[in-house]
Amino acid sequence: ITVLIIVLSMYHKMIEHTYILDESSISISGVSHQLLPIEISILSLFSKNRNVLNSSLMELFAKDDKTKDYAVKRKNKTLISLESKLFKLFNISFIEKRKSVGDSRQLTYSLNKKIRIIEETIE
């Protein structure tokens, strides 16, 4: 029985975890946590594509009456806050920041390989 428990726990750590994203929260196995609308928008991008360009994220924060510097700071602060919140809730890192292979000035944000996000649509 001990061997079975060890094997099952190792299997559980290796498999991909699927999270459900709706209009106000993220959930897994019936456990749901509320998120801010901007956090939902960010995770929605990752539900469509595992890799998201910095420019795509910037579109969520750009405002005509604010400077680009304001948008960059707000994006960075929101991403750090979201990652911290998700790590505290689920004990796994969700988003990784990487420099693009072709152009080191371009940032790409990647969803952890062990995580899958499915966006729930209400009809």
PDB file of C-alpha atoms in Angstrom:
ATOM      1  CA  ILE A   1       0.000   0.000   0.000  1.00  0.00           C
ATOM      2  CA  THR A   2       2.886   2.357   0.784  1.00  0.00           C
ATOM      3  CA  VAL A   3       4.394   1.824  -2.674  1.00  0.00           C
ATOM      4  CA  LEU A   4       1.017   2.532  -4.270  1.00  0.00           C
ATOM      5  CA  ILE A   5       0.672   5.777  -2.300  1.00  0.00           C
ATOM      6  CA  ILE A   6       4.179   6.884  -3.313  1.00  0.00           C
ATOM      7  CA  VAL A   7       3.595   6.044  -6.977  1.00  0.00           C
ATOM      8  CA  LEU A   8       0.238   7.844  -7.029  1.00  0.00           C
ATOM      9  CA  SER A   9       1.659  10.942  -5.337  1.00  0.00           C
ATOM     10  CA  MET A  10       4.542  11.062  -7.860  1.00  0.00           C
ATOM     11  CA  TYR A  11       2.066  10.646 -10.721  1.00  0.00           C
ATOM     12  CA  HIS A  12      -0.101  13.446  -9.346  1.00  0.00           C
ATOM     13  CA  LYS A  13       2.884  15.821  -9.236  1.00  0.00           C
ATOM     14  CA  MET A  14       3.861  14.983 -12.820  1.00  0.00           C
ATOM     15  CA  ILE A  15       0.466  15.321 -14.512  1.00  0.00           C
ATOM     16  CA  GLU A  16      -0.939  18.520 -15.908  1.00  0.00           C
ATOM     17  CA  HIS A  17      -3.401  20.369 -13.674  1.00  0.00           C
ATOM     18  CA  THR A  18      -6.459  21.824 -15.392  1.00  0.00           C
ATOM     19  CA  TYR A  19      -7.916  25.061 -14.022  1.00  0.00           C
ATOM     20  CA  ILE A  20     -11.312  26.436 -15.019  1.00  0.00           C
ATOM     21  CA  LEU A  21     -11.556  30.176 -15.598  1.00  0.00           C
ATOM     22  CA  ASP A  22     -14.924  31.925 -15.570  1.00  0.00           C
ATOM     23  CA  GLU A  23     -15.947  35.598 -15.540  1.00  0.00           C
ATOM     24  CA  SER A  24     -14.871  36.184 -11.928  1.00  0.00           C
ATOM     25  CA  SER A  25     -12.831  33.267 -10.603  1.00  0.00           C
ATOM     26  CA  ILE A  26     -10.414  30.406 -11.199  1.00  0.00           C
ATOM     27  CA  SER A  27     -11.131  26.943  -9.866  1.00  0.00           C
ATOM     28  CA  ILE A  28      -9.781  23.407  -9.705  1.00  0.00           C
ATOM     29  CA  SER A  29     -11.495  20.332  -8.267  1.00  0.00           C
ATOM     30  CA  GLY A  30     -14.437  22.372  -7.037  1.00  0.00           C
ATOM     31  CA  VAL A  31     -12.282  24.890  -5.148  1.00  0.00           C
ATOM     32  CA  SER A  32     -12.861  28.400  -6.494  1.00  0.00           C
ATOM     33  CA  HIS A  33     -11.021  31.675  -5.852  1.00  0.00           C
ATOM     34  CA  GLN A  34     -12.173  35.157  -6.852  1.00  0.00           C
ATOM     35  CA  LEU A  35      -9.916  37.246  -9.110  1.00  0.00           C
ATOM     36  CA  LEU A  36      -9.931  40.836 -10.290  1.00  0.00           C
ATOM     37  CA  PRO A  37     -11.267  41.523 -13.816  1.00  0.00           C
ATOM     38  CA  ILE A  38      -7.776  42.422 -15.117  1.00  0.00           C
ATOM     39  CA  GLU A  39      -6.415  39.159 -13.683  1.00  0.00           C
ATOM     40  CA  ILE A  40      -9.175  37.243 -15.467  1.00  0.00           C
ATOM     41  CA  SER A  41      -8.223  39.025 -18.713  1.00  0.00           C
ATOM     42  CA  ILE A  42      -4.583  38.041 -18.303  1.00  0.00           C
ATOM     43  CA  LEU A  43      -5.364  34.393 -17.606  1.00  0.00           C
ATOM     44  CA  SER A  44      -7.810  34.404 -20.506  1.00  0.00           C
ATOM     45  CA  LEU A  45      -4.886  35.167 -22.828  1.00  0.00           C
ATOM     46  CA  PHE A  46      -3.064  32.126 -21.441  1.00  0.00           C
ATOM     47  CA  SER A  47      -6.124  29.937 -21.964  1.00  0.00           C
ATOM     48  CA  LYS A  48      -5.879  30.700 -25.683  1.00  0.00           C
ATOM     49  CA  ASN A  49      -2.096  30.383 -26.011  1.00  0.00           C
ATOM     50  CA  ARG A  50       0.583  29.029 -23.656  1.00  0.00           C
ATOM     51  CA  ASN A  51       2.973  31.797 -24.736  1.00  0.00           C
ATOM     52  CA  VAL A  52       1.850  35.423 -24.660  1.00  0.00           C
ATOM     53  CA  LEU A  53       3.898  38.293 -26.036  1.00  0.00           C
ATOM     54  CA  ASN A  54       4.535  41.315 -23.864  1.00  0.00           C
ATOM     55  CA  SER A  55       2.814  43.473 -26.480  1.00  0.00           C
ATOM     56  CA  SER A  56      -0.407  41.452 -26.096  1.00  0.00           C
ATOM     57  CA  LEU A  57      -0.367  41.997 -22.343  1.00  0.00           C
ATOM     58  CA  MET A  58       0.394  45.695 -22.821  1.00  0.00           C
ATOM     59  CA  GLU A  59      -2.815  46.061 -24.843  1.00  0.00           C
ATOM     60  CA  LEU A  60      -4.767  45.241 -21.670  1.00  0.00           C
ATOM     61  CA  PHE A  61      -3.134  48.117 -19.785  1.00  0.00           C
ATOM     62  CA  ALA A  62      -2.803  50.820 -22.434  1.00  0.00           C
ATOM     63  CA  LYS A  63      -4.998  53.880 -21.940  1.00  0.00           C
ATOM     64  CA  ASP A  64      -5.143  56.933 -24.168  1.00  0.00           C
ATOM     65  CA  ASP A  65      -4.939  59.389 -21.285  1.00  0.00           C
ATOM     66  CA  LYS A  66      -1.959  57.644 -19.590  1.00  0.00           C
ATOM     67  CA  THR A  67       1.695  57.314 -20.569  1.00  0.00           C
ATOM     68  CA  LYS A  68       3.257  54.087 -21.780  1.00  0.00           C
ATOM     69  CA  ASP A  69       5.462  54.106 -18.666  1.00  0.00           C
ATOM     70  CA  TYR A  70       2.304  54.049 -16.510  1.00  0.00           C
ATOM     71  CA  ALA A  71       1.003  51.036 -18.455  1.00  0.00           C
ATOM     72  CA  VAL A  72       4.316  49.161 -18.098  1.00  0.00           C
ATOM     73  CA  LYS A  73       4.430  49.740 -14.343  1.00  0.00           C
ATOM     74  CA  ARG A  74       0.804  48.736 -13.934  1.00  0.00           C
ATOM     75  CA  LYS A  75       1.324  45.573 -16.016  1.00  0.00           C
ATOM     76  CA  ASN A  76       4.411  44.554 -14.051  1.00  0.00           C
ATOM     77  CA  LYS A  77       2.736  45.213 -10.705  1.00  0.00           C
ATOM     78  CA  THR A  78      -0.386  43.278 -11.727  1.00  0.00           C
ATOM     79  CA  LEU A  79       1.597  40.288 -13.022  1.00  0.00           C
ATOM     80  CA  ILE A  80       3.673  40.092  -9.835  1.00  0.00           C
ATOM     81  CA  SER A  81       0.546  40.347  -7.705  1.00  0.00           C
ATOM     82  CA  LEU A  82      -1.305  37.714  -9.764  1.00  0.00           C
ATOM     83  CA  GLU A  83       1.615  35.274  -9.685  1.00  0.00           C
ATOM     84  CA  SER A  84       1.986  35.733  -5.941  1.00  0.00           C
ATOM     85  CA  LYS A  85      -1.746  35.233  -5.360  1.00  0.00           C
ATOM     86  CA  LEU A  86      -1.899  32.078  -7.505  1.00  0.00           C
ATOM     87  CA  PHE A  87       1.205  30.634  -5.850  1.00  0.00           C
ATOM     88  CA  LYS A  88      -0.316  31.174  -2.395  1.00  0.00           C
ATOM     89  CA  LEU A  89      -3.625  29.613  -3.456  1.00  0.00           C
ATOM     90  CA  PHE A  90      -2.377  26.623  -5.456  1.00  0.00           C
ATOM     91  CA  ASN A  91       1.290  26.280  -4.420  1.00  0.00           C
ATOM     92  CA  ILE A  92       2.520  26.258  -8.028  1.00  0.00           C
ATOM     93  CA  SER A  93       4.084  28.931 -10.196  1.00  0.00           C
ATOM     94  CA  PHE A  94       1.792  29.817 -13.112  1.00  0.00           C
ATOM     95  CA  ILE A  95       3.593  32.388 -15.288  1.00  0.00           C
ATOM     96  CA  GLU A  96       7.243  32.501 -16.333  1.00  0.00           C
ATOM     97  CA  LYS A  97       8.894  35.476 -18.004  1.00  0.00           C
ATOM     98  CA  ARG A  98      11.413  34.784 -20.796  1.00  0.00           C
ATOM     99  CA  LYS A  99      13.305  36.801 -23.340  1.00  0.00           C
ATOM    100  CA  SER A 100      12.452  35.961 -26.931  1.00  0.00           C
ATOM    101  CA  VAL A 101      15.014  33.752 -28.683  1.00  0.00           C
ATOM    102  CA  GLY A 102      15.038  35.843 -31.863  1.00  0.00           C
ATOM    103  CA  ASP A 103      15.096  39.277 -30.208  1.00  0.00           C
ATOM    104  CA  SER A 104      16.366  39.558 -26.630  1.00  0.00           C
ATOM    105  CA  ARG A 105      14.538  42.889 -26.216  1.00  0.00           C
ATOM    106  CA  GLN A 106      11.148  41.193 -26.648  1.00  0.00           C
ATOM    107  CA  LEU A 107       9.629  39.494 -23.602  1.00  0.00           C
ATOM    108  CA  THR A 108       7.410  36.448 -23.747  1.00  0.00           C
ATOM    109  CA  TYR A 109       5.327  35.188 -20.861  1.00  0.00           C
ATOM    110  CA  SER A 110       4.775  31.420 -20.706  1.00  0.00           C
ATOM    111  CA  LEU A 111       2.298  29.328 -18.802  1.00  0.00           C
ATOM    112  CA  ASN A 112       3.868  26.607 -16.644  1.00  0.00           C
ATOM    113  CA  LYS A 113       3.960  23.301 -18.576  1.00  0.00           C
ATOM    114  CA  LYS A 114       2.110  21.533 -15.763  1.00  0.00           C
ATOM    115  CA  ILE A 115      -0.853  23.914 -15.978  1.00  0.00           C
ATOM    116  CA  ARG A 116      -3.724  24.138 -18.406  1.00  0.00           C
ATOM    117  CA  ILE A 117      -6.374  26.838 -18.227  1.00  0.00           C
ATOM    118  CA  ILE A 118      -9.785  26.304 -19.773  1.00  0.00           C
ATOM    119  CA  GLU A 119     -12.055  29.295 -20.162  1.00  0.00           C
ATOM    120  CA  GLU A 120     -15.646  28.501 -19.284  1.00  0.00           C
ATOM    121  CA  THR A 121     -18.122  30.195 -21.571  1.00  0.00           C
ATOM    122  CA  ILE A 122     -21.642  30.986 -20.454  1.00  0.00           C
ATOM    123  CA  GLU A 123     -24.265  30.677 -23.153  1.00  0.00           C
TER     124      GLU A 123
END
